GROMACS .gro file of C-alpha atoms in nm:
model
  436
    1MET     CA    1  -7.253   2.586   0.818
    2PHE     CA    2  -6.996   2.357   0.597
    3ASP     CA    3  -7.109   2.085   0.253
    4LYS     CA    4  -7.130   1.787   0.425
    5VAL     CA    5  -7.229   1.576   0.690
    6GLU     CA    6  -7.057   1.270   0.930
    7ASP     CA    7  -7.084   0.938   0.738
    8ALA     CA    8  -6.906   0.645   0.597
    9ARG     CA    9  -6.591   0.899   0.477
   10THR     CA   10  -6.646   1.202   0.655
   11GLU     CA   11  -6.581   1.268   1.029
   12PHE     CA   12  -6.536   1.609   1.203
   13LYS     CA   13  -6.387   1.702   1.496
   14GLU     CA   14  -6.396   2.046   1.685
   15ILE     CA   15  -6.117   2.044   1.842
   16LEU     CA   16  -5.814   1.793   1.779
   17ASN     CA   17  -5.799   1.527   2.096
   18ASP     CA   18  -5.668   1.223   2.208
   19LYS     CA   19  -5.961   0.991   1.969
   20LEU     CA   20  -5.721   1.148   1.667
   21GLU     CA   21  -5.488   0.816   1.580
   22LYS     CA   22  -5.842   0.539   1.629
   23GLU     CA   23  -6.010   0.742   1.321
   24ILE     CA   24  -5.755   0.786   1.115
   25VAL     CA   25  -5.679   0.390   1.173
   26GLY     CA   26  -6.051   0.399   1.127
   27PHE     CA   27  -5.991   0.510   0.779
   28LEU     CA   28  -5.709   0.311   0.675
   29ASN     CA   29  -5.853  -0.029   0.763
   30THR     CA   30  -6.125   0.003   0.583
   31ASN     CA   31  -6.194   0.268   0.256
   32GLY     CA   32  -6.009   0.607   0.345
   33GLY     CA   33  -6.190   0.871   0.435
   34ASN     CA   34  -6.194   1.262   0.528
   35LEU     CA   35  -6.131   1.418   0.875
   36TYR     CA   36  -6.195   1.759   0.980
   37ILE     CA   37  -6.094   1.931   1.308
   38GLY     CA   38  -6.245   2.297   1.371
   39ILE     CA   39  -6.606   2.186   1.274
   40ASN     CA   40  -6.863   1.998   1.494
   41ASN     CA   41  -7.125   1.767   1.504
   42TYR     CA   42  -7.339   1.971   1.383
   43SER     CA   43  -7.151   2.006   1.044
   44GLN     CA   44  -7.048   2.403   1.219
   45VAL     CA   45  -6.785   2.544   1.125
   46ILE     CA   46  -6.600   2.682   1.457
   47GLY     CA   47  -6.249   2.719   1.330
   48ILE     CA   48  -5.918   2.660   1.494
   49LYS     CA   49  -5.812   2.980   1.711
   50GLU     CA   50  -5.443   2.806   1.830
   51ASN     CA   51  -5.104   2.836   1.674
   52ILE     CA   52  -5.271   2.599   1.304
   53ASP     CA   53  -4.939   2.541   1.196
   54LYS     CA   54  -4.857   2.456   1.500
   55ILE     CA   55  -5.155   2.152   1.536
   56GLN     CA   56  -5.088   2.047   1.176
   57LEU     CA   57  -4.706   1.956   1.265
   58GLU     CA   58  -4.793   1.793   1.541
   59ILE     CA   59  -5.089   1.631   1.359
   60LYS     CA   60  -4.827   1.492   1.145
   61ASP     CA   61  -4.632   1.400   1.444
   62ARG     CA   62  -4.883   1.220   1.578
   63LEU     CA   63  -4.981   0.984   1.217
   64LYS     CA   64  -4.630   0.892   1.174
   65ASN     CA   65  -4.506   0.784   1.537
   66ASN     CA   66  -4.836   0.696   1.721
   67ILE     CA   67  -4.964   0.453   1.379
   68LEU     CA   68  -4.861   0.100   1.272
   69PRO     CA   69  -4.816  -0.017   0.976
   70SER     CA   70  -4.602   0.308   0.827
   71THR     CA   71  -4.882   0.593   0.744
   72LEU     CA   72  -4.655   0.716   0.522
   73GLY     CA   73  -4.805   0.804   0.167
   74LEU     CA   74  -5.135   0.741   0.328
   75PHE     CA   75  -5.234   1.050   0.475
   76ASP     CA   76  -5.256   1.456   0.320
   77ILE     CA   77  -5.274   1.743   0.595
   78GLU     CA   78  -5.428   2.095   0.449
   79ILE     CA   79  -5.578   2.427   0.585
   80GLU     CA   80  -5.917   2.505   0.455
   81ASN     CA   81  -6.063   2.864   0.472
   82ILE     CA   82  -6.461   2.811   0.542
   83ASP     CA   83  -6.668   3.184   0.587
   84GLY     CA   84  -6.324   3.304   0.689
   85LYS     CA   85  -6.274   3.112   0.935
   86LYS     CA   86  -6.009   2.799   0.929
   87ILE     CA   87  -5.977   2.466   0.960
   88ILE     CA   88  -5.807   2.141   0.909
   89HIS     CA   89  -5.876   1.853   0.678
   90ILE     CA   90  -5.718   1.469   0.690
   91LEU     CA   91  -5.784   1.338   0.365
   92VAL     CA   92  -5.678   0.917   0.438
   93ALA     CA   93  -5.618   0.665   0.220
   94GLY     CA   94  -5.728   0.348   0.244
   95GLY     CA   95  -5.417   0.102   0.383
   96ILE     CA   96  -5.306  -0.211   0.195
   97GLU     CA   97  -5.104  -0.324   0.486
   98ARG     CA   98  -5.391  -0.393   0.749
   99PRO     CA   99  -5.504  -0.424   1.042
  100TYR     CA  100  -5.389  -0.061   1.069
  101TYR     CA  101  -5.377  -0.019   1.489
  102VAL     CA  102  -5.291   0.244   1.737
  103LYS     CA  103  -4.912   0.178   1.867
  104LYS     CA  104  -4.924   0.155   2.242
  105LYS     CA  105  -5.266  -0.064   2.197
  106GLY     CA  106  -5.112  -0.309   1.996
  107MET     CA  107  -5.282  -0.549   1.768
  108THR     CA  108  -5.583  -0.543   1.935
  109PRO     CA  109  -5.967  -0.512   1.962
  110GLU     CA  110  -5.861  -0.167   2.217
  111GLY     CA  111  -5.601  -0.097   1.911
  112CYS     CA  112  -5.759  -0.215   1.563
  113PHE     CA  113  -6.060   0.017   1.461
  114ILE     CA  114  -6.298   0.004   1.126
  115ARG     CA  115  -6.539   0.271   0.971
  116ILE     CA  116  -6.890   0.143   1.033
  117GLY     CA  117  -7.124   0.394   0.940
  118SER     CA  118  -7.068   0.775   1.079
  119SER     CA  119  -6.899   0.574   1.401
  120THR     CA  120  -6.579   0.449   1.467
  121GLU     CA  121  -6.620   0.089   1.574
  122LYS     CA  122  -6.342  -0.160   1.729
  123MET     CA  123  -6.232  -0.528   1.538
  124SER     CA  124  -6.303  -0.840   1.701
  125GLU     CA  125  -6.002  -1.061   1.712
  126GLU     CA  126  -6.118  -1.254   1.411
  127GLN     CA  127  -6.124  -0.935   1.152
  128ILE     CA  128  -5.790  -0.914   1.310
  129ARG     CA  129  -5.652  -1.199   1.229
  130HIS     CA  130  -5.834  -1.209   0.888
  131LEU     CA  131  -5.713  -0.898   0.796
  132TYR     CA  132  -5.303  -1.007   0.892
  133SER     CA  133  -5.323  -1.278   0.704
  134ASN     CA  134  -5.438  -1.109   0.389
  135ARG     CA  135  -5.204  -0.883   0.503
  136THR     CA  136  -4.989  -0.763   0.192
  137ARG     CA  137  -4.612  -0.811   0.266
  138ASN     CA  138  -4.394  -0.746  -0.073
  139SER     CA  139  -4.411  -0.327   0.017
  140ILE     CA  140  -4.113  -0.197  -0.088
  141ARG     CA  141  -4.011  -0.060   0.183
  142ASN     CA  142  -4.029  -0.437   0.347
  143ILE     CA  143  -3.788  -0.549   0.034
  144VAL     CA  144  -3.368  -0.547   0.078
  145SER     CA  145  -3.219  -0.342  -0.248
  146PRO     CA  146  -3.025  -0.551  -0.489
  147ILE     CA  147  -2.754  -0.278  -0.433
  148GLN     CA  148  -2.622  -0.122  -0.160
  149GLN     CA  149  -2.421   0.036  -0.264
  150LEU     CA  150  -2.598   0.384  -0.371
  151THR     CA  151  -2.658   0.732  -0.397
  152PHE     CA  152  -2.857   1.026  -0.359
  153SER     CA  153  -2.705   1.320  -0.541
  154GLN     CA  154  -2.995   1.377  -0.769
  155LEU     CA  155  -3.285   1.315  -0.496
  156LYS     CA  156  -3.103   1.588  -0.319
  157ILE     CA  157  -3.132   1.765  -0.562
  158TYR     CA  158  -3.498   1.808  -0.610
  159TYR     CA  159  -3.562   1.812  -0.280
  160GLU     CA  160  -3.345   2.148  -0.272
  161GLU     CA  161  -3.537   2.274  -0.571
  162ASN     CA  162  -3.875   2.242  -0.357
  163GLY     CA  163  -3.773   2.416  -0.077
  164TYR     CA  164  -3.660   2.128   0.160
  165THR     CA  165  -3.362   2.140   0.393
  166ILE     CA  166  -3.156   1.815   0.399
  167ASN     CA  167  -3.013   1.702   0.699
  168ASP     CA  168  -2.817   1.364   0.762
  169ASN     CA  169  -3.134   1.198   0.888
  170PHE     CA  170  -3.266   1.242   0.521
  171LEU     CA  171  -3.274   0.884   0.425
  172LYS     CA  172  -3.427   0.737   0.723
  173GLN     CA  173  -3.691   1.039   0.706
  174LEU     CA  174  -3.724   0.894   0.318
  175ASP     CA  175  -3.793   0.515   0.465
  176PHE     CA  176  -3.554   0.369   0.318
  177ILE     CA  177  -3.345   0.222   0.550
  178MET     CA  178  -3.474  -0.088   0.720
  179GLU     CA  179  -3.373  -0.204   1.031
  180ASN     CA  180  -3.085  -0.418   0.971
  181GLY     CA  181  -2.938  -0.090   0.835
  182LYS     CA  182  -3.020  -0.166   0.436
  183TYR     CA  183  -3.128   0.002   0.206
  184ASN     CA  184  -3.484  -0.104   0.110
  185TYR     CA  185  -3.610  -0.172  -0.235
  186LEU     CA  186  -3.751   0.230  -0.244
  187ALA     CA  187  -3.489   0.366  -0.162
  188TYR     CA  188  -3.323   0.182  -0.470
  189LEU     CA  189  -3.594   0.256  -0.757
  190LEU     CA  190  -3.453   0.658  -0.605
  191SER     CA  191  -3.094   0.616  -0.629
  192ASP     CA  192  -2.892   0.798  -0.846
  193ASN     CA  193  -2.784   0.421  -1.070
  194ASN     CA  194  -3.016   0.128  -1.025
  195ASN     CA  195  -3.099  -0.187  -1.341
  196VAL     CA  196  -3.480  -0.041  -1.419
  197SER     CA  197  -3.516  -0.009  -1.723
  198ILE     CA  198  -3.820   0.285  -1.826
  199LYS     CA  199  -3.898   0.268  -2.269
  200VAL     CA  200  -4.135   0.499  -2.447
  201ALA     CA  201  -4.194   0.257  -2.746
  202THR     CA  202  -4.317   0.418  -3.066
  203TYR     CA  203  -4.499   0.200  -3.403
  204SER     CA  204  -4.613   0.305  -3.717
  205GLY     CA  205  -4.938   0.223  -3.692
  206SER     CA  206  -5.236   0.152  -3.444
  207ASP     CA  207  -5.083  -0.172  -3.344
  208ALA     CA  208  -4.749  -0.310  -3.164
  209TYR     CA  209  -4.633  -0.483  -3.511
  210ASP     CA  210  -4.353  -0.210  -3.696
  211LEU     CA  211  -4.150  -0.080  -3.415
  212ILE     CA  212  -3.988   0.291  -3.535
  213GLU     CA  213  -3.836   0.384  -3.238
  214ASN     CA  214  -3.762   0.241  -2.865
  215GLU     CA  215  -3.630   0.553  -2.587
  216GLU     CA  216  -3.442   0.451  -2.240
  217TYR     CA  217  -3.522   0.675  -1.963
  218GLY     CA  218  -3.421   0.441  -1.695
  219PHE     CA  219  -3.109   0.312  -1.468
  220CYS     CA  220  -3.166   0.610  -1.321
  221SER     CA  221  -3.318   0.789  -0.982
  222LEU     CA  222  -3.746   0.714  -1.072
  223ILE     CA  223  -3.803   1.045  -1.005
  224LYS     CA  224  -3.554   1.181  -1.336
  225SER     CA  225  -3.733   0.902  -1.516
  226THR     CA  226  -4.040   0.978  -1.457
  227LYS     CA  227  -3.963   1.402  -1.564
  228LYS     CA  228  -3.828   1.235  -1.880
  229VAL     CA  229  -4.157   1.038  -1.980
  230ILE     CA  230  -4.357   1.306  -1.996
  231ASP     CA  231  -4.140   1.595  -2.116
  232LYS     CA  232  -4.176   1.316  -2.401
  233PHE     CA  233  -4.517   1.292  -2.411
  234ASP     CA  234  -4.521   1.679  -2.421
  235LEU     CA  235  -4.292   1.695  -2.707
  236ILE     CA  236  -4.501   1.427  -2.931
  237ASN     CA  237  -4.831   1.628  -2.795
  238LYS     CA  238  -4.872   1.831  -3.172
  239THR     CA  239  -5.104   2.127  -3.130
  240PHE     CA  240  -5.343   2.183  -3.416
  241SER     CA  241  -5.468   2.515  -3.548
  242LYS     CA  242  -5.723   2.745  -3.773
  243ILE     CA  243  -5.662   3.039  -3.822
  244THR     CA  244  -6.016   3.250  -3.948
  245GLY     CA  245  -5.976   3.622  -3.959
  246ALA     CA  246  -5.886   3.694  -3.592
  247GLU     CA  247  -5.990   3.422  -3.452
  248ARG     CA  248  -5.780   3.130  -3.396
  249LYS     CA  249  -5.849   2.800  -3.270
  250GLU     CA  250  -5.616   2.545  -3.209
  251LEU     CA  251  -5.647   2.201  -3.040
  252LYS     CA  252  -5.421   1.920  -2.836
  253MET     CA  253  -5.351   1.597  -2.958
  254PHE     CA  254  -5.455   1.421  -2.619
  255ASP     CA  255  -5.510   1.620  -2.301
  256LYS     CA  256  -5.173   1.746  -2.138
  257VAL     CA  257  -5.274   1.720  -1.795
  258ALA     CA  258  -5.517   1.347  -1.780
  259VAL     CA  259  -5.180   1.189  -1.996
  260ARG     CA  260  -4.969   1.334  -1.652
  261GLU     CA  261  -5.156   1.160  -1.457
  262ALA     CA  262  -5.190   0.832  -1.642
  263ILE     CA  263  -4.804   0.846  -1.661
  264VAL     CA  264  -4.751   0.929  -1.284
  265ASN     CA  265  -5.014   0.669  -1.195
  266ALA     CA  266  -4.879   0.405  -1.311
  267ILE     CA  267  -4.474   0.441  -1.200
  268VAL     CA  268  -4.636   0.531  -0.830
  269HIS     CA  269  -4.878   0.209  -0.808
  270ASN     CA  270  -4.669  -0.045  -1.058
  271LYS     CA  271  -4.604  -0.335  -0.884
  272TRP     CA  272  -4.203  -0.345  -0.870
  273GLU     CA  273  -4.186  -0.622  -0.659
  274LEU     CA  274  -4.203  -0.808  -0.947
  275GLU     CA  275  -3.945  -0.606  -1.148
  276ASN     CA  276  -4.162  -0.565  -1.428
  277PRO     CA  277  -4.170  -0.189  -1.492
  278PRO     CA  278  -4.448   0.033  -1.676
  279LYS     CA  279  -4.475   0.019  -2.040
  280PHE     CA  280  -4.591   0.320  -2.243
  281GLU     CA  281  -4.656   0.337  -2.650
  282ILE     CA  282  -4.692   0.578  -2.894
  283PHE     CA  283  -4.922   0.461  -3.122
  284SER     CA  284  -5.071   0.660  -3.502
  285ASP     CA  285  -5.385   0.734  -3.289
  286HIS     CA  286  -5.370   0.648  -2.892
  287ILE     CA  287  -5.105   0.613  -2.608
  288SER     CA  288  -5.107   0.305  -2.393
  289ILE     CA  289  -4.959   0.315  -2.073
  290THR     CA  290  -4.972  -0.042  -1.847
  291SER     CA  291  -4.911  -0.021  -1.533
  292THR     CA  292  -4.804  -0.442  -1.338
  293GLY     CA  293  -5.056  -0.545  -1.109
  294GLY     CA  294  -5.366  -0.526  -1.140
  295LEU     CA  295  -5.631  -0.366  -0.827
  296PRO     CA  296  -5.548  -0.403  -0.520
  297SER     CA  297  -5.816  -0.643  -0.369
  298GLU     CA  298  -5.953  -0.386  -0.096
  299VAL     CA  299  -6.057  -0.202  -0.386
  300THR     CA  300  -6.350  -0.288  -0.644
  301LYS     CA  301  -6.313  -0.103  -1.059
  302GLU     CA  302  -6.635   0.105  -0.915
  303GLU     CA  303  -6.435   0.237  -0.596
  304PHE     CA  304  -6.148   0.266  -0.796
  305LEU     CA  305  -6.289   0.459  -1.067
  306MET     CA  306  -6.440   0.686  -0.835
  307GLY     CA  307  -6.134   0.818  -0.694
  308TYR     CA  308  -6.109   0.615  -0.451
  309SER     CA  309  -5.734   0.626  -0.342
  310PHE     CA  310  -5.557   0.296  -0.219
  311PRO     CA  311  -5.164   0.354  -0.290
  312ARG     CA  312  -4.995   0.083  -0.343
  313ASN     CA  313  -4.694   0.236  -0.257
  314PRO     CA  314  -4.768   0.461  -0.005
  315GLU     CA  315  -4.365   0.556   0.028
  316LEU     CA  316  -4.332   0.613  -0.290
  317MET     CA  317  -4.676   0.807  -0.323
  318ARG     CA  318  -4.495   1.078  -0.067
  319VAL     CA  319  -4.206   1.122  -0.258
  320PHE     CA  320  -4.382   1.190  -0.577
  321LYS     CA  321  -4.567   1.458  -0.331
  322ASP     CA  322  -4.322   1.632  -0.163
  323LEU     CA  323  -4.144   1.683  -0.520
  324ASP     CA  324  -4.514   1.804  -0.688
  325LEU     CA  325  -4.535   1.539  -0.938
  326VAL     CA  326  -4.850   1.416  -0.752
  327GLU     CA  327  -5.100   1.668  -0.568
  328GLN     CA  328  -5.363   1.516  -0.369
  329LEU     CA  329  -5.449   1.178  -0.288
  330GLY     CA  330  -5.654   1.038  -0.459
  331THR     CA  331  -5.692   1.349  -0.714
  332GLY     CA  332  -5.515   1.163  -1.083
  333ILE     CA  333  -5.788   0.911  -1.169
  334ILE     CA  334  -6.082   1.236  -1.140
  335ARG     CA  335  -5.859   1.461  -1.297
  336ILE     CA  336  -5.830   1.173  -1.616
  337LEU     CA  337  -6.222   1.100  -1.604
  338ARG     CA  338  -6.302   1.468  -1.563
  339VAL     CA  339  -6.161   1.513  -2.006
  340TYR     CA  340  -6.168   1.108  -2.140
  341ASP     CA  341  -6.505   0.796  -2.052
  342LYS     CA  342  -6.428   0.558  -1.831
  343ASP     CA  343  -6.377   0.321  -2.120
  344VAL     CA  344  -6.049   0.456  -2.171
  345TYR     CA  345  -5.944   0.218  -1.889
  346GLU     CA  346  -5.863  -0.136  -1.965
  347PHE     CA  347  -5.842  -0.408  -1.604
  348THR     CA  348  -5.674  -0.776  -1.557
  349PRO     CA  349  -5.607  -0.923  -1.283
  350ASN     CA  350  -5.206  -0.885  -1.346
  351PHE     CA  351  -5.276  -0.509  -1.540
  352ILE     CA  352  -5.404  -0.188  -1.558
  353ARG     CA  353  -5.395  -0.034  -1.904
  354VAL     CA  354  -5.560   0.355  -1.985
  355ASN     CA  355  -5.548   0.429  -2.385
  356PHE     CA  356  -5.582   0.804  -2.521
  357LYS     CA  357  -5.658   0.806  -2.820
  358PHE     CA  358  -5.576   1.103  -3.004
  359ASN     CA  359  -5.809   1.378  -3.102
  360GLU     CA  360  -5.853   1.425  -3.479
  361TYR     CA  361  -5.738   1.684  -3.650
  362ASN     CA  362  -6.009   1.704  -3.900
  363ASN     CA  363  -6.253   1.773  -3.597
  364LEU     CA  364  -6.146   2.130  -3.556
  365ILE     CA  365  -6.087   2.230  -3.943
  366GLY     CA  366  -6.313   2.044  -4.104
  367ASN     CA  367  -6.068   1.946  -4.406
  368ASN     CA  368  -5.734   1.802  -4.455
  369THR     CA  369  -5.554   2.082  -4.570
  370ILE     CA  370  -5.306   2.223  -4.278
  371LYS     CA  371  -5.231   2.657  -4.360
  372ASN     CA  372  -5.085   2.872  -4.068
  373ASN     CA  373  -5.037   3.254  -4.156
  374ASP     CA  374  -4.682   3.295  -3.961
  375LEU     CA  375  -4.546   3.029  -4.247
  376ASN     CA  376  -4.562   3.094  -4.631
  377GLU     CA  377  -4.647   2.911  -4.908
  378THR     CA  378  -4.377   2.638  -4.919
  379GLN     CA  379  -4.324   2.611  -4.590
  380ASN     CA  380  -4.664   2.492  -4.579
  381LYS     CA  381  -4.678   2.246  -4.839
  382VAL     CA  382  -4.402   2.098  -4.623
  383LEU     CA  383  -4.587   2.087  -4.360
  384GLN     CA  384  -4.853   1.901  -4.513
  385LEU     CA  385  -4.631   1.655  -4.772
  386ILE     CA  386  -4.533   1.531  -4.362
  387LYS     CA  387  -4.857   1.541  -4.210
  388GLU     CA  388  -5.004   1.282  -4.545
  389ASN     CA  389  -4.643   1.065  -4.577
  390ASN     CA  390  -4.399   1.086  -4.232
  391ARG     CA  391  -4.135   0.899  -4.389
  392ILE     CA  392  -4.127   1.112  -4.774
  393THR     CA  393  -3.801   1.200  -4.812
  394GLN     CA  394  -3.626   1.580  -5.011
  395LYS     CA  395  -3.635   1.459  -5.314
  396GLU     CA  396  -4.023   1.351  -5.296
  397MET     CA  397  -4.029   1.661  -5.121
  398MET     CA  398  -3.894   1.850  -5.464
  399ASP     CA  399  -4.047   1.600  -5.713
  400ASN     CA  400  -4.474   1.691  -5.530
  401LEU     CA  401  -4.407   2.076  -5.523
  402ASN     CA  402  -4.169   2.154  -5.764
  403VAL     CA  403  -3.881   2.348  -5.674
  404ALA     CA  404  -3.527   2.337  -5.601
  405ARG     CA  405  -3.302   2.062  -5.356
  406ALA     CA  406  -3.168   2.409  -5.211
  407THR     CA  407  -3.544   2.573  -5.165
  408ILE     CA  408  -3.631   2.226  -5.017
  409THR     CA  409  -3.304   2.225  -4.736
  410ARG     CA  410  -3.349   2.539  -4.650
  411THR     CA  411  -3.744   2.527  -4.572
  412ILE     CA  412  -3.680   2.140  -4.338
  413SER     CA  413  -3.399   2.402  -4.202
  414TYR     CA  414  -3.673   2.688  -4.101
  415LEU     CA  415  -3.889   2.436  -4.044
  416LYS     CA  416  -3.678   2.209  -3.750
  417GLU     CA  417  -3.516   2.539  -3.600
  418ASN     CA  418  -3.846   2.680  -3.529
  419GLY     CA  419  -4.030   2.400  -3.358
  420TYR     CA  420  -4.274   2.284  -3.608
  421ILE     CA  421  -4.127   1.916  -3.726
  422ASP     CA  422  -3.837   1.708  -3.593
  423ARG     CA  423  -3.633   1.428  -3.769
  424ILE     CA  424  -3.675   1.119  -3.531
  425GLY     CA  425  -3.431   0.836  -3.613
  426SER     CA  426  -3.181   0.825  -3.895
  427ASP     CA  427  -3.190   1.017  -4.324
  428ARG     CA  428  -3.241   0.618  -4.411
  429ASP     CA  429  -3.460   0.446  -4.153
  430GLY     CA  430  -3.691   0.716  -3.939
  431TYR     CA  431  -3.949   0.979  -4.012
  432TRP     CA  432  -4.093   1.315  -3.963
  433GLN     CA  433  -4.289   1.439  -3.677
  434LEU     CA  434  -4.463   1.732  -3.651
  435LEU     CA  435  -4.461   1.922  -3.350
  436LYS     CA  436  -4.713   2.203  -3.374
   0.00000   0.00000   0.00000
């Protein structure tokens, strides 16, 4: 027996039949949902006896070619094993270009459906007109790229590294080319060279008053920029350690998985047509990640925090998923809220911000003293001085520890070479950063 029943977000099909498109359209026009093939109406797992890979490919082709507007990036297809029997799970996100409809039936009550309870019903002409009048037309797929001389070497390398074969139809398959033959804004964002600036700002305090560093990772494929931002945040995520006998306790400044999900979410769901990129900020006690564009009109704050998926840029989501930067629709928020409370999110009509407070070093060790058994006494003392004042000079270290300049120079060199510290900025205006 399957542990779910049919409801507003769950549908069972014993076999793949001609109602597939109808059911998917119903989910697209509401809040998304899950369709399982290989389970009957009584929640009994029947399994799929035919060639399951062939059926999976047929489903993908039907959803891509038989439904309008484009469903790219709005569904995932997974093969699951329950009680030794294989089933197909289709996870569908709510679409923002409603009404979606079965292509051969057109935008009519015969082609437009909506999910009501555990059934899929025809939409009325009035419902269709209302949804169409409110349809989001500013899809990055439908906006012409400001530059038409585009190349995609970086993106092709990423796809090849993930096992994809690149052919002459590659750009068209990714929906980069409009009906008039021009590149769209999606292509622009993912091209080798663009004018999109992705910045990571670092401040000395807990507010945006004293900017000490402003690194730029833009003007290249958005995939490359995203990976660089993720790497930057990994770099600053220090590990605090306490060693007592054979026991070693460690605590990171912040949860790596949650912050990675927030970075990707901010980039994938940003309202790029406003030409305002996400903002990444590092403060002395927290991280802030801000994306442009509030919640889509189709989703409430409560639905957002429950993990309901309404991709603002489904075509961009599809590329990020192909390249394993996104695992599955709707999982990003859930991963974040497994670690942090809902109040990390701030919502305004035009922005969504998530704030991650740094874990306190004192919460782990119970005092303010660095002690690493892998280092000698002088090395530990230098780390302690840097922790207390990240702008301390080598002369001040000499005076504090009453040692020669050569000792400090040698100690700093060792700590840098072995990944304990890094120098950010110039010798005069920069600061030290603890890496472990």
